[in-house]
PDB file of C-alpha atoms and ligand atoms in Angstrom:
ATOM      1  CA  GLN A  11      12.766  10.407   3.116  1.00 90.00           C
ATOM      2  CA  ALA A  12       9.154  10.792   4.189  1.00 89.00           C
ATOM      3  CA  LYS A  13       8.475   7.725   6.211  1.00 93.00           C
ATOM      4  CA  ALA A  14      12.181   9.823   7.674  1.00 94.00           C
ATOM      5  CA  PHE A  15       9.876  12.618   7.642  1.00 92.00           C
ATOM      6  CA  GLY A  16       7.418  11.352   9.618  1.00 93.00           C
ATOM      7  CA  ALA A  17       4.419  10.858   6.353  1.00 95.00           C
ATOM      8  CA  GLN A  18       1.663   8.690   7.454  1.00 96.00           C
ATOM      9  CA  GLY A  19       0.999   8.382   3.738  1.00 96.00           C
ATOM     10  CA  ILE A  20       1.748   9.298   0.050  1.00 96.00           C
ATOM     11  CA  GLY A  21      -1.529  12.120  -0.479  1.00 96.00           C
ATOM     12  CA  LEU A  22      -0.077  12.518  -4.137  1.00 96.00           C
ATOM     13  CA  CYS A  23       2.068  10.149  -6.353  1.00 96.00           C
ATOM     14  CA  ARG A  24       2.431  11.953  -9.784  1.00 95.00           C
ATOM     15  CA  THR A  25       3.001   9.220 -12.277  1.00 93.00           C
ATOM     16  CA  GLU A  26       3.772  10.865 -14.650  1.00 88.00           C
ATOM     17  CA  HIS A  27       7.233  12.337 -12.734  1.00 85.00           C
ATOM     18  CA  MET A  28       8.123   8.746 -13.018  1.00 87.00           C
ATOM     19  CA  PHE A  29       9.139   9.101 -16.523  1.00 86.00           C
ATOM     20  CA  PHE A  30      11.389  12.188 -17.003  1.00 84.00           C
ATOM     21  CA  GLU A  31      14.363   9.791 -16.490  1.00 84.00           C
ATOM     22  CA  LYS A  32      16.441   8.946 -19.658  1.00 79.00           C
ATOM     23  CA  ASP A  33      15.709   5.736 -20.663  1.00 75.00           C
ATOM     24  CA  ARG A  34      11.655   5.808 -19.181  1.00 87.00           C
ATOM     25  CA  ILE A  35      11.111   9.235 -21.361  1.00 87.00           C
ATOM     26  CA  PHE A  36      11.220   8.122 -24.646  1.00 86.00           C
ATOM     27  CA  SER A  37       8.860   5.114 -23.926  1.00 89.00           C
ATOM     28  CA  PHE A  38       6.436   8.022 -22.762  1.00 88.00           C
ATOM     29  CA  ARG A  39       7.336  10.142 -25.798  1.00 89.00           C
ATOM     30  CA  LYS A  40       6.280   7.289 -27.435  1.00 89.00           C
ATOM     31  CA  MET A  41       2.813   6.846 -26.015  1.00 90.00           C
ATOM     32  CA  ILE A  42       2.239  10.608 -25.961  1.00 89.00           C
ATOM     33  CA  LEU A  43       3.165  10.954 -30.459  1.00 88.00           C
ATOM     34  CA  ALA A  44       1.371   7.359 -31.013  1.00 88.00           C
ATOM     35  CA  ASP A  45      -1.169   8.117 -33.577  1.00 82.00           C
ATOM     36  CA  THR A  46      -2.941   4.650 -33.877  1.00 90.00           C
ATOM     37  CA  VAL A  47      -4.861   3.065 -30.617  1.00 91.00           C
ATOM     38  CA  GLU A  48      -1.790  -0.540 -31.764  1.00 93.00           C
ATOM     39  CA  GLN A  49       1.054   2.092 -31.482  1.00 90.00           C
ATOM     40  CA  ARG A  50       0.093   3.908 -28.367  1.00 92.00           C
ATOM     41  CA  GLU A  51      -0.720   0.153 -26.463  1.00 93.00           C
ATOM     42  CA  ALA A  52       2.490  -0.925 -27.729  1.00 93.00           C
ATOM     43  CA  ALA A  53       3.818   1.854 -26.116  1.00 92.00           C
ATOM     44  CA  LEU A  54       1.877   1.744 -22.952  1.00 94.00           C
ATOM     45  CA  ALA A  55       2.647  -2.097 -23.163  1.00 96.00           C
ATOM     46  CA  GLU A  56       6.319  -0.757 -22.199  1.00 93.00           C
ATOM     47  CA  ILE A  57       5.608   1.756 -19.807  1.00 94.00           C
ATOM     48  CA  GLU A  58       2.846  -1.173 -17.655  1.00 96.00           C
ATOM     49  CA  PRO A  59       5.771  -3.333 -15.605  1.00 96.00           C
ATOM     50  CA  MET A  60       8.335   0.128 -14.827  1.00 94.00           C
ATOM     51  CA  GLN A  61       5.025   1.454 -13.416  1.00 95.00           C
ATOM     52  CA  GLN A  62       4.484  -1.915 -11.641  1.00 97.00           C
ATOM     53  CA  LYS A  63       7.880  -2.099 -10.082  1.00 97.00           C
ATOM     54  CA  ASP A  64       7.605   1.911  -8.971  1.00 96.00           C
ATOM     55  CA  PHE A  65       3.865   1.094  -7.531  1.00 98.00           C
ATOM     56  CA  GLU A  66       5.439  -2.889  -5.503  1.00 98.00           C
ATOM     57  CA  ASP A  67       8.306  -0.449  -4.448  1.00 97.00           C
ATOM     58  CA  LEU A  68       6.039   2.205  -3.182  1.00 97.00           C
ATOM     59  CA  TYR A  69       3.389  -0.425  -1.374  1.00 98.00           C
ATOM     60  CA  GLU A  70       6.863  -2.116  -0.180  1.00 97.00           C
ATOM     61  CA  ILE A  71       8.532   0.963   1.677  1.00 96.00           C
ATOM     62  CA  MET A  72       5.001   2.171   2.922  1.00 96.00           C
ATOM     63  CA  ASP A  73       4.459  -0.777   4.707  1.00 96.00           C
ATOM     64  CA  GLY A  74       0.445  -0.525   5.317  1.00 95.00           C
ATOM     65  CA  LEU A  75       0.563   3.046   4.683  1.00 96.00           C
ATOM     66  CA  ASN A  76      -1.663   4.889   2.860  1.00 96.00           C
ATOM     67  CA  VAL A  77      -0.396   5.418  -0.876  1.00 97.00           C
ATOM     68  CA  ASN A  78      -2.886   6.984  -3.129  1.00 98.00           C
ATOM     69  CA  VAL A  79      -1.749   6.781  -6.694  1.00 98.00           C
ATOM     70  CA  ARG A  80      -3.105   9.831  -9.018  1.00 98.00           C
ATOM     71  CA  LEU A  81      -3.859   8.689 -13.151  1.00 97.00           C
ATOM     72  CA  LEU A  82      -1.937  10.395 -15.370  1.00 94.00           C
ATOM     73  CA  ASP A  83      -2.277  14.336 -15.933  1.00 94.00           C
ATOM     74  CA  PRO A  84       0.525  15.340 -17.969  1.00 83.00           C
ATOM     75  CA  PRO A  85      -0.012  18.576 -19.439  1.00 76.00           C
ATOM     76  CA  LEU A  86       1.649  17.850 -22.841  1.00 76.00           C
ATOM     77  CA  HIS A  87       4.213  20.827 -23.366  1.00 75.00           C
ATOM     78  CA  GLU A  88       6.209  18.880 -20.483  1.00 80.00           C
ATOM     79  CA  PHE A  89       6.964  16.041 -21.869  1.00 83.00           C
ATOM     80  CA  LEU A  90       7.370  16.641 -25.885  1.00 85.00           C
ATOM     81  CA  PRO A  91      10.918  17.265 -27.081  1.00 87.00           C
ATOM     82  CA  GLN A  92      11.713  20.895 -28.530  1.00 88.00           C
ATOM     83  CA  GLU A  93      14.933  21.084 -29.466  1.00 92.00           C
ATOM     84  CA  GLU A  94      16.315  19.560 -32.299  1.00 93.00           C
ATOM     85  CA  HIS A  95      18.941  17.084 -31.419  1.00 93.00           C
ATOM     86  CA  LEU A  96      16.294  15.687 -28.924  1.00 90.00           C
ATOM     87  CA  ILE A  97      13.882  15.422 -31.687  1.00 92.00           C
ATOM     88  CA  ALA A  98      16.306  13.734 -34.139  1.00 93.00           C
ATOM     89  CA  GLU A  99      17.273  11.189 -31.066  1.00 89.00           C
ATOM     90  CA  LEU A 100      13.034  10.356 -30.485  1.00 87.00           C
ATOM     91  CA  ALA A 101      12.979   9.701 -34.606  1.00 90.00           C
ATOM     92  CA  ASN A 102      15.656   7.668 -34.450  1.00 89.00           C
ATOM     93  CA  ALA A 103      14.525   5.347 -31.126  1.00 82.00           C
ATOM     94  CA  ILE A 104      10.949   5.101 -32.453  1.00 82.00           C
ATOM     95  CA  GLY A 105      11.668   4.735 -36.309  1.00 85.00           C
ATOM     96  CA  LYS A 106      10.260   7.608 -37.818  1.00 89.00           C
ATOM     97  CA  SER A 107      11.725  10.820 -39.808  1.00 93.00           C
ATOM     98  CA  VAL A 108      12.646  14.048 -37.984  1.00 94.00           C
ATOM     99  CA  ALA A 109      10.251  15.390 -40.194  1.00 95.00           C
ATOM    100  CA  GLU A 110       6.925  12.968 -38.873  1.00 92.00           C
ATOM    101  CA  VAL A 111       7.691  14.013 -35.716  1.00 91.00           C
ATOM    102  CA  LYS A 112       7.712  17.722 -35.691  1.00 93.00           C
ATOM    103  CA  ASP A 113       4.473  17.396 -37.499  1.00 92.00           C
ATOM    104  CA  ARG A 114       2.861  15.043 -34.982  1.00 89.00           C
ATOM    105  CA  ILE A 115       4.282  17.828 -32.348  1.00 91.00           C
ATOM    106  CA  HIS A 116       3.033  20.220 -33.935  1.00 91.00           C
ATOM    107  CA  ASP A 117      -0.626  18.767 -34.387  1.00 89.00           C
ATOM    108  CA  LEU A 118      -0.825  18.106 -30.372  1.00 89.00           C
ATOM    109  CA  HIS A 119       0.809  21.666 -29.958  1.00 89.00           C
ATOM    110  CA  GLU A 120      -1.886  23.102 -27.798  1.00 91.00           C
ATOM    111  CA  ALA A 121      -1.942  27.262 -27.065  1.00 90.00           C
ATOM    112  CA  ASN A 122      -3.002  26.845 -23.342  1.00 91.00           C
ATOM    113  CA  PRO A 123      -1.807  23.566 -22.575  1.00 90.00           C
ATOM    114  CA  MET A 124      -2.897  23.629 -18.543  1.00 92.00           C
ATOM    115  CA  MET A 125      -5.952  24.214 -19.568  1.00 94.00           C
ATOM    116  CA  GLY A 126      -5.860  21.561 -22.573  1.00 94.00           C
ATOM    117  CA  HIS A 127      -5.343  17.929 -23.240  1.00 94.00           C
ATOM    118  CA  ARG A 128      -4.434  16.497 -19.218  1.00 95.00           C
ATOM    119  CA  GLY A 129      -5.998  15.398 -16.567  1.00 96.00           C
ATOM    120  CA  CYS A 130      -9.149  12.817 -17.160  1.00 97.00           C
ATOM    121  CA  ARG A 131      -9.512  14.350 -20.572  1.00 97.00           C
ATOM    122  CA  LEU A 132      -6.694  11.752 -21.362  1.00 95.00           C
ATOM    123  CA  ALA A 133      -8.553   9.079 -19.791  1.00 96.00           C
ATOM    124  CA  VAL A 134     -11.586   9.657 -21.587  1.00 97.00           C
ATOM    125  CA  THR A 135     -10.147  10.175 -24.831  1.00 95.00           C
ATOM    126  CA  TYR A 136      -7.603   7.555 -24.288  1.00 94.00           C
ATOM    127  CA  PRO A 137      -8.789   4.438 -22.233  1.00 96.00           C
ATOM    128  CA  GLU A 138      -6.263   2.079 -22.620  1.00 96.00           C
ATOM    129  CA  ILE A 139      -3.962   4.699 -20.941  1.00 95.00           C
ATOM    130  CA  CYS A 140      -6.206   4.212 -17.707  1.00 96.00           C
ATOM    131  CA  ARG A 141      -6.505   0.797 -18.197  1.00 98.00           C
ATOM    132  CA  MET A 142      -2.801   0.282 -18.544  1.00 97.00           C
ATOM    133  CA  GLN A 143      -2.487   2.098 -14.927  1.00 97.00           C
ATOM    134  CA  THR A 144      -5.294   0.445 -13.409  1.00 98.00           C
ATOM    135  CA  ARG A 145      -3.978  -2.847 -14.155  1.00 98.00           C
ATOM    136  CA  ALA A 146       0.003  -1.896 -12.940  1.00 98.00           C
ATOM    137  CA  ILE A 147      -1.339  -0.105  -9.434  1.00 98.00           C
ATOM    138  CA  ASN A 148      -3.422  -3.394  -9.018  1.00 98.00           C
ATOM    139  CA  LYS A 149      -1.089  -6.558 -10.055  1.00 98.00           C
ATOM    140  CA  ALA A 150       1.409  -4.290  -7.603  1.00 98.00           C
ATOM    141  CA  ALA A 151      -0.877  -3.796  -5.278  1.00 98.00           C
ATOM    142  CA  ILE A 152      -2.012  -7.405  -5.702  1.00 98.00           C
ATOM    143  CA  ALA A 153       1.601  -9.073  -5.484  1.00 98.00           C
ATOM    144  CA  VAL A 154       2.819  -6.811  -2.405  1.00 98.00           C
ATOM    145  CA  SER A 155       0.017  -8.366  -0.274  1.00 98.00           C
ATOM    146  CA  LYS A 156       0.653 -12.114  -1.091  1.00 98.00           C
ATOM    147  CA  ARG A 157       4.282 -11.291  -0.773  1.00 97.00           C
ATOM    148  CA  THR A 158       4.154  -9.266   2.880  1.00 97.00           C
ATOM    149  CA  GLY A 159       0.405 -10.790   3.974  1.00 96.00           C
ATOM    150  CA  LYS A 160       0.035  -7.285   4.747  1.00 96.00           C
ATOM    151  CA  MET A 161      -3.235  -6.214   2.259  1.00 97.00           C
ATOM    152  CA  VAL A 162      -2.346  -3.438  -0.052  1.00 98.00           C
ATOM    153  CA  GLU A 163      -5.901  -0.875  -0.272  1.00 98.00           C
ATOM    154  CA  PRO A 164      -5.357   0.871  -3.570  1.00 98.00           C
ATOM    155  CA  GLU A 165      -6.513   4.647  -3.533  1.00 98.00           C
ATOM    156  CA  ILE A 166      -6.393   5.775  -7.544  1.00 98.00           C
ATOM    157  CA  MET A 167      -6.943   9.369  -7.929  1.00 98.00           C
ATOM    158  CA  VAL A 168      -8.593  11.018 -10.882  1.00 98.00           C
ATOM    159  CA  PRO A 169      -7.534  14.584 -11.710  1.00 98.00           C
ATOM    160  CA  LEU A 170      -9.186  17.963 -13.022  1.00 98.00           C
ATOM    161  CA  VAL A 171     -12.394  16.569 -13.241  1.00 98.00           C
ATOM    162  CA  LEU A 172     -14.971  18.999 -14.111  1.00 98.00           C
ATOM    163  CA  GLU A 173     -18.598  16.993 -14.157  1.00 98.00           C
ATOM    164  CA  VAL A 174     -19.940  13.790 -12.387  1.00 98.00           C
ATOM    165  CA  LYS A 175     -20.433  12.309 -15.769  1.00 98.00           C
ATOM    166  CA  GLU A 176     -16.920  12.476 -17.037  1.00 98.00           C
ATOM    167  CA  LEU A 177     -15.742  10.791 -13.343  1.00 98.00           C
ATOM    168  CA  LYS A 178     -18.704   8.298 -14.134  1.00 98.00           C
ATOM    169  CA  TYR A 179     -16.718   6.839 -17.099  1.00 98.00           C
ATOM    170  CA  VAL A 180     -13.083   7.022 -16.313  1.00 98.00           C
ATOM    171  CA  LYS A 181     -14.271   5.070 -12.753  1.00 98.00           C
ATOM    172  CA  ASN A 182     -16.370   2.866 -14.771  1.00 98.00           C
ATOM    173  CA  GLU A 183     -13.453   1.598 -16.742  1.00 98.00           C
ATOM    174  CA  ILE A 184     -11.184   1.450 -13.550  1.00 98.00           C
ATOM    175  CA  CYS A 185     -13.439  -1.002 -11.536  1.00 98.00           C
ATOM    176  CA  LYS A 186     -13.806  -3.639 -14.926  1.00 98.00           C
ATOM    177  CA  VAL A 187      -9.675  -3.662 -14.772  1.00 98.00           C
ATOM    178  CA  ALA A 188      -9.267  -3.703 -11.117  1.00 98.00           C
ATOM    179  CA  ASP A 189     -12.388  -6.062 -10.615  1.00 98.00           C
ATOM    180  CA  GLU A 190     -10.982  -9.002 -12.723  1.00 98.00           C
ATOM    181  CA  LEU A 191      -7.652  -9.112 -11.806  1.00 98.00           C
ATOM    182  CA  ILE A 192      -8.617  -8.783  -7.553  1.00 98.00           C
ATOM    183  CA  ALA A 193     -10.884 -11.542  -8.461  1.00 98.00           C
ATOM    184  CA  ALA A 194      -8.676 -13.798 -10.630  1.00 98.00           C
ATOM    185  CA  SER A 195      -6.358 -13.009  -7.629  1.00 98.00           C
ATOM    186  CA  GLY A 196      -8.129 -14.977  -5.068  1.00 97.00           C
ATOM    187  CA  LEU A 197      -7.374 -12.551  -2.508  1.00 98.00           C
ATOM    188  CA  ASP A 198     -10.243  -9.903  -0.756  1.00 97.00           C
ATOM    189  CA  MET A 199      -8.372  -6.618  -2.001  1.00 98.00           C
ATOM    190  CA  HIS A 200     -10.713  -3.182  -1.578  1.00 98.00           C
ATOM    191  CA  TYR A 201      -9.593  -0.471  -3.582  1.00 98.00           C
ATOM    192  CA  HIS A 202     -10.701   3.056  -3.390  1.00 98.00           C
ATOM    193  CA  VAL A 203     -11.621   5.405  -6.361  1.00 98.00           C
ATOM    194  CA  GLY A 204     -12.205   9.127  -5.582  1.00 98.00           C
ATOM    195  CA  THR A 205     -10.961  12.805  -7.553  1.00 98.00           C
ATOM    196  CA  MET A 206      -9.398  15.903  -7.212  1.00 98.00           C
ATOM    197  CA  ILE A 207     -10.873  19.080  -7.289  1.00 98.00           C
ATOM    198  CA  GLU A 208      -9.532  21.438  -9.248  1.00 98.00           C
ATOM    199  CA  ILE A 209     -11.730  23.019 -11.465  1.00 98.00           C
ATOM    200  CA  PRO A 210     -14.516  25.474  -9.922  1.00 98.00           C
ATOM    201  CA  ARG A 211     -17.281  24.221 -11.705  1.00 98.00           C
ATOM    202  CA  ALA A 212     -15.948  20.404  -9.852  1.00 98.00           C
ATOM    203  CA  ALA A 213     -16.468  22.878  -6.529  1.00 98.00           C
ATOM    204  CA  LEU A 214     -19.724  24.096  -7.554  1.00 98.00           C
ATOM    205  CA  THR A 215     -20.975  20.616  -8.407  1.00 98.00           C
ATOM    206  CA  ALA A 216     -19.116  18.398  -5.353  1.00 98.00           C
ATOM    207  CA  ASP A 217     -22.657  16.772  -4.753  1.00 98.00           C
ATOM    208  CA  GLU A 218     -22.971  15.177  -8.132  1.00 98.00           C
ATOM    209  CA  ILE A 219     -19.349  14.806  -7.754  1.00 98.00           C
ATOM    210  CA  ALA A 220     -19.517  13.049  -4.440  1.00 98.00           C
ATOM    211  CA  LYS A 221     -21.716  10.421  -5.748  1.00 98.00           C
ATOM    212  CA  GLU A 222     -19.130   8.982  -7.757  1.00 98.00           C
ATOM    213  CA  ALA A 223     -15.865   9.834  -5.599  1.00 98.00           C
ATOM    214  CA  GLU A 224     -14.649   8.421  -2.445  1.00 98.00           C
ATOM    215  CA  PHE A 225     -12.756  10.842  -1.258  1.00 98.00           C
ATOM    216  CA  PHE A 226     -11.776  14.574  -2.628  1.00 98.00           C
ATOM    217  CA  SER A 227      -8.560  15.645  -2.672  1.00 98.00           C
ATOM    218  CA  PHE A 228      -8.399  19.167  -3.267  1.00 98.00           C
ATOM    219  CA  GLY A 229      -5.263  20.280  -6.466  1.00 98.00           C
ATOM    220  CA  THR A 230      -4.995  24.278  -5.367  1.00 98.00           C
ATOM    221  CA  ASN A 231      -2.366  24.717  -7.443  1.00 98.00           C
ATOM    222  CA  ASP A 232      -4.964  24.171 -10.983  1.00 98.00           C
ATOM    223  CA  LEU A 233      -7.636  25.257  -8.640  1.00 98.00           C
ATOM    224  CA  THR A 234      -6.058  28.890  -8.017  1.00 98.00           C
ATOM    225  CA  GLN A 235      -4.586  28.686 -11.368  1.00 98.00           C
ATOM    226  CA  MET A 236      -8.699  28.429 -12.939  1.00 98.00           C
ATOM    227  CA  THR A 237     -10.161  30.491 -10.026  1.00 98.00           C
ATOM    228  CA  PHE A 238      -7.896  33.793 -10.541  1.00 98.00           C
ATOM    229  CA  GLY A 239      -7.643  32.529 -14.623  1.00 97.00           C
ATOM    230  CA  PHE A 240      -3.560  32.634 -13.978  1.00 96.00           C
ATOM    231  CA  SER A 241      -1.727  30.690 -15.921  1.00 94.00           C
ATOM    232  CA  ARG A 242       0.746  28.510 -13.236  1.00 91.00           C
ATOM    233  CA  ASP A 243       3.692  28.745 -15.334  1.00 88.00           C
ATOM    234  CA  ASP A 244       3.586  32.395 -16.461  1.00 90.00           C
ATOM    235  CA  THR A 245       1.918  35.029 -14.207  1.00 92.00           C
ATOM    236  CA  GLY A 246       4.760  35.102 -11.455  1.00 91.00           C
ATOM    237  CA  LYS A 247       6.292  38.683 -12.855  1.00 94.00           C
ATOM    238  CA  ILE A 248       2.447  40.183 -12.769  1.00 96.00           C
ATOM    239  CA  ILE A 249       1.782  38.488  -9.141  1.00 96.00           C
ATOM    240  CA  LYS A 250       5.148  40.228  -7.683  1.00 96.00           C
ATOM    241  CA  GLU A 251       4.040  43.584  -8.980  1.00 97.00           C
ATOM    242  CA  TYR A 252       0.696  42.874  -8.026  1.00 97.00           C
ATOM    243  CA  ASN A 253       2.480  42.783  -4.395  1.00 97.00           C
ATOM    244  CA  LYS A 254       4.493  45.751  -4.932  1.00 97.00           C
ATOM    245  CA  LYS A 255       1.491  47.685  -5.557  1.00 98.00           C
ATOM    246  CA  GLY A 256      -0.687  46.261  -2.417  1.00 97.00           C
ATOM    247  CA  ILE A 257      -3.081  44.709  -4.993  1.00 98.00           C
ATOM    248  CA  PHE A 258      -2.740  41.329  -3.570  1.00 97.00           C
ATOM    249  CA  ASP A 259      -0.609  40.910   0.205  1.00 96.00           C
ATOM    250  CA  GLU A 260       0.458  37.087  -1.072  1.00 95.00           C
ATOM    251  CA  ASP A 261       1.584  35.116  -3.285  1.00 97.00           C
ATOM    252  CA  PRO A 262      -2.349  33.228  -4.629  1.00 98.00           C
ATOM    253  CA  PHE A 263       0.024  30.698  -5.341  1.00 97.00           C
ATOM    254  CA  GLN A 264       1.854  30.343  -1.958  1.00 97.00           C
ATOM    255  CA  SER A 265      -0.878  30.608   0.308  1.00 98.00           C
ATOM    256  CA  ILE A 266      -4.394  30.045  -0.256  1.00 98.00           C
ATOM    257  CA  ASP A 267      -6.658  32.464  -1.137  1.00 98.00           C
ATOM    258  CA  GLN A 268      -8.894  32.031   1.847  1.00 98.00           C
ATOM    259  CA  THR A 269     -11.354  34.438   0.407  1.00 98.00           C
ATOM    260  CA  GLY A 270     -12.047  33.317  -3.276  1.00 98.00           C
ATOM    261  CA  VAL A 271     -10.581  29.932  -3.597  1.00 98.00           C
ATOM    262  CA  GLY A 272     -10.949  29.382   0.099  1.00 98.00           C
ATOM    263  CA  GLN A 273     -14.697  29.561  -0.567  1.00 98.00           C
ATOM    264  CA  LEU A 274     -14.751  27.140  -3.021  1.00 98.00           C
ATOM    265  CA  ILE A 275     -13.064  24.996  -1.038  1.00 98.00           C
ATOM    266  CA  LYS A 276     -16.047  25.510   1.862  1.00 98.00           C
ATOM    267  CA  ILE A 277     -18.785  25.352  -0.690  1.00 98.00           C
ATOM    268  CA  ALA A 278     -17.128  21.621  -1.974  1.00 98.00           C
ATOM    269  CA  VAL A 279     -16.611  20.163   1.943  1.00 98.00           C
ATOM    270  CA  GLU A 280     -19.994  21.258   2.693  1.00 98.00           C
ATOM    271  CA  LYS A 281     -21.819  19.606  -0.880  1.00 98.00           C
ATOM    272  CA  GLY A 282     -19.745  16.407  -0.737  1.00 98.00           C
ATOM    273  CA  LYS A 283     -20.501  16.059   2.634  1.00 98.00           C
ATOM    274  CA  ALA A 284     -23.574  16.126   2.207  1.00 98.00           C
ATOM    275  CA  THR A 285     -24.200  13.433  -0.008  1.00 98.00           C
ATOM    276  CA  ARG A 286     -21.665  11.377   1.283  1.00 98.00           C
ATOM    277  CA  PRO A 287     -21.676  12.632   4.526  1.00 98.00           C
ATOM    278  CA  ASN A 288     -18.296   9.933   5.234  1.00 98.00           C
ATOM    279  CA  ILE A 289     -16.137  11.363   2.400  1.00 98.00           C
ATOM    280  CA  LYS A 290     -12.296  11.741   3.229  1.00 98.00           C
ATOM    281  CA  LEU A 291     -11.114  14.855   2.216  1.00 98.00           C
ATOM    282  CA  GLY A 292      -7.874  16.145   1.996  1.00 98.00           C
ATOM    283  CA  ILE A 293      -5.532  19.061   0.245  1.00 98.00           C
ATOM    284  CA  CYS A 294      -2.643  18.180  -2.281  1.00 97.00           C
ATOM    285  CA  GLY A 295      -1.575  21.257  -3.632  1.00 97.00           C
ATOM    286  CA  GLU A 296       1.513  22.841  -2.633  1.00 96.00           C
ATOM    287  CA  HIS A 297      -0.486  25.143  -0.086  1.00 97.00           C
ATOM    288  CA  GLY A 298      -0.018  21.941   2.304  1.00 95.00           C
ATOM    289  CA  GLY A 299       3.714  22.696   2.565  1.00 94.00           C
ATOM    290  CA  GLU A 300       2.695  26.423   4.036  1.00 97.00           C
ATOM    291  CA  PRO A 301       1.385  26.860   7.373  1.00 97.00           C
ATOM    292  CA  LYS A 302      -0.938  29.454   7.103  1.00 98.00           C
ATOM    293  CA  SER A 303      -2.470  27.228   4.886  1.00 98.00           C
ATOM    294  CA  ILE A 304      -2.204  24.251   6.408  1.00 98.00           C
ATOM    295  CA  GLU A 305      -4.449  26.191   9.421  1.00 98.00           C
ATOM    296  CA  PHE A 306      -7.176  26.886   6.997  1.00 98.00           C
ATOM    297  CA  CYS A 307      -7.450  23.303   5.677  1.00 97.00           C
ATOM    298  CA  HIS A 308      -7.558  22.166   9.323  1.00 97.00           C
ATOM    299  CA  ASN A 309     -10.669  24.816  10.149  1.00 98.00           C
ATOM    300  CA  ILE A 310     -13.237  24.035   7.291  1.00 97.00           C
ATOM    301  CA  GLY A 311     -12.476  20.423   8.229  1.00 96.00           C
ATOM    302  CA  LEU A 312      -9.712  18.747   5.945  1.00 98.00           C
ATOM    303  CA  GLN A 313      -8.598  15.496   7.093  1.00 96.00           C
ATOM    304  CA  TYR A 314      -5.181  15.413   5.402  1.00 95.00           C
ATOM    305  CA  VAL A 315      -2.598  17.405   3.808  1.00 95.00           C
ATOM    306  CA  SER A 316       0.158  16.043   1.361  1.00 92.00           C
TER     307      SER A 316
HETATM  308  C1  PEP B  19      -2.625  20.571  -7.584  1.00 96.62           C
HETATM  309  O1  PEP B  19      -3.396  20.986  -9.414  1.00 96.62           O
HETATM  310  O2  PEP B  19      -2.741  21.253  -6.547  1.00 96.62           O
HETATM  311  C2  PEP B  19      -1.797  19.269  -8.096  1.00 96.62           C
HETATM  312  C3  PEP B  19      -1.807  19.001  -6.673  1.00 96.62           C
HETATM  313  O3  PEP B  19      -1.752  18.751  -8.958  1.00 96.62           O
HETATM  314  P1  PEP B  19      -0.143  19.444 -10.078  1.00 96.62           P
HETATM  315  O4  PEP B  19       0.234  20.163  -9.498  1.00 96.62           O
HETATM  316  O5  PEP B  19      -0.165  18.192 -10.484  1.00 96.62           O
HETATM  317  O6  PEP B  19      -1.298  19.617 -11.058  1.00 96.62           O
HETATM  318 MG1   MG B  20      -3.204  19.802 -10.452  1.00 96.62          MG
END
C-alpha cells in the first residue's frame, strides 16, 4: 500500500506492532512475563520465525527499497492483559496459575510506563531479545538476497537512546550476531546501525551519539513528550484547554513545536553532522505526515520523512 502511495522506502517498521494478532500475542506476552532467561529464550524461539517471515515479506515486497527495522520498543502496559478473562486465558496457555500471572503483572507494573522499561533499555537488560531480532533481520535479508539475486542492505534502528555508551552496548550485540551470520552466508552483505533521537539528552549529546550511529531518525512523538513533560497518552484534554485559552496555537503532538522541540532537532542535526558529515537524517514521528512540520524538517536539512 505504501508503495502504491509512492513510498520510496520504509522509515519505521515498528516490530512490536507485528504482535497484536491473537495467535502471536501469547508468545509476545510469554516473553514479557518470563522471569528467567531460559523462559524468555523459549518465548523468543517461538517469535523468531514469525519475525523472520515478516521481514522476508517486507524485503521482498519493497524490492530493493530501504526498510528501516526498529528493535522492540514496547511500553509494557500496551501488551500486558488487564481483563480477568484475558489473564485466565493467558495463564492457561502458558501453564501458570492465574495468581502467578497476576503477581508477575503486578511486578511489571510501572507508574510511568512511557518513561519506563522500554526502548533500548529492554535490549540492555535483556540482550537476548536484541540478538533474536538481529538474527531474524539478517537471516531474512540473506534469504531474500539469495532468492532474488538483489542484495538487501538492512537498517537496524535502536530506539530511546539517551547515552552513547548505551548505544555502543546494544550495537556490539547487534554486530556480533550480524557479522557471524553474514560471514557464514558467504554474501558480501552490508548493514547499517543507527538510532532514534527521542530524548532531549540524546539531542544535546548527538555529537557523541553520532560516533556510533550511522543515521538519526527523530522520534518526535517521544521527543515532544519528553521535552514538554506531557504524557502522550493522557494530555489531550489539557492541550485542548491550552488551545482554547490561547497558550498554545497548535497541538504540539500534531505540528512540531519549532521553538522548543525544533531547537533540539536543529542542535542534534548540527552536532551529528560535526561528528559524521554524511550522517543520514530523517524523522519518523507522526509529525512526518503534517505539512508545516515537513517543511520545517526540509528547511533544517533532514533527508526524508517517514
Ligand atoms: C516517536 O516516538 O516519534 C516514534 C516514532 O516512536 P513511537 O511512536 O513508536 O514511540
Ligand atoms: Mg518513540
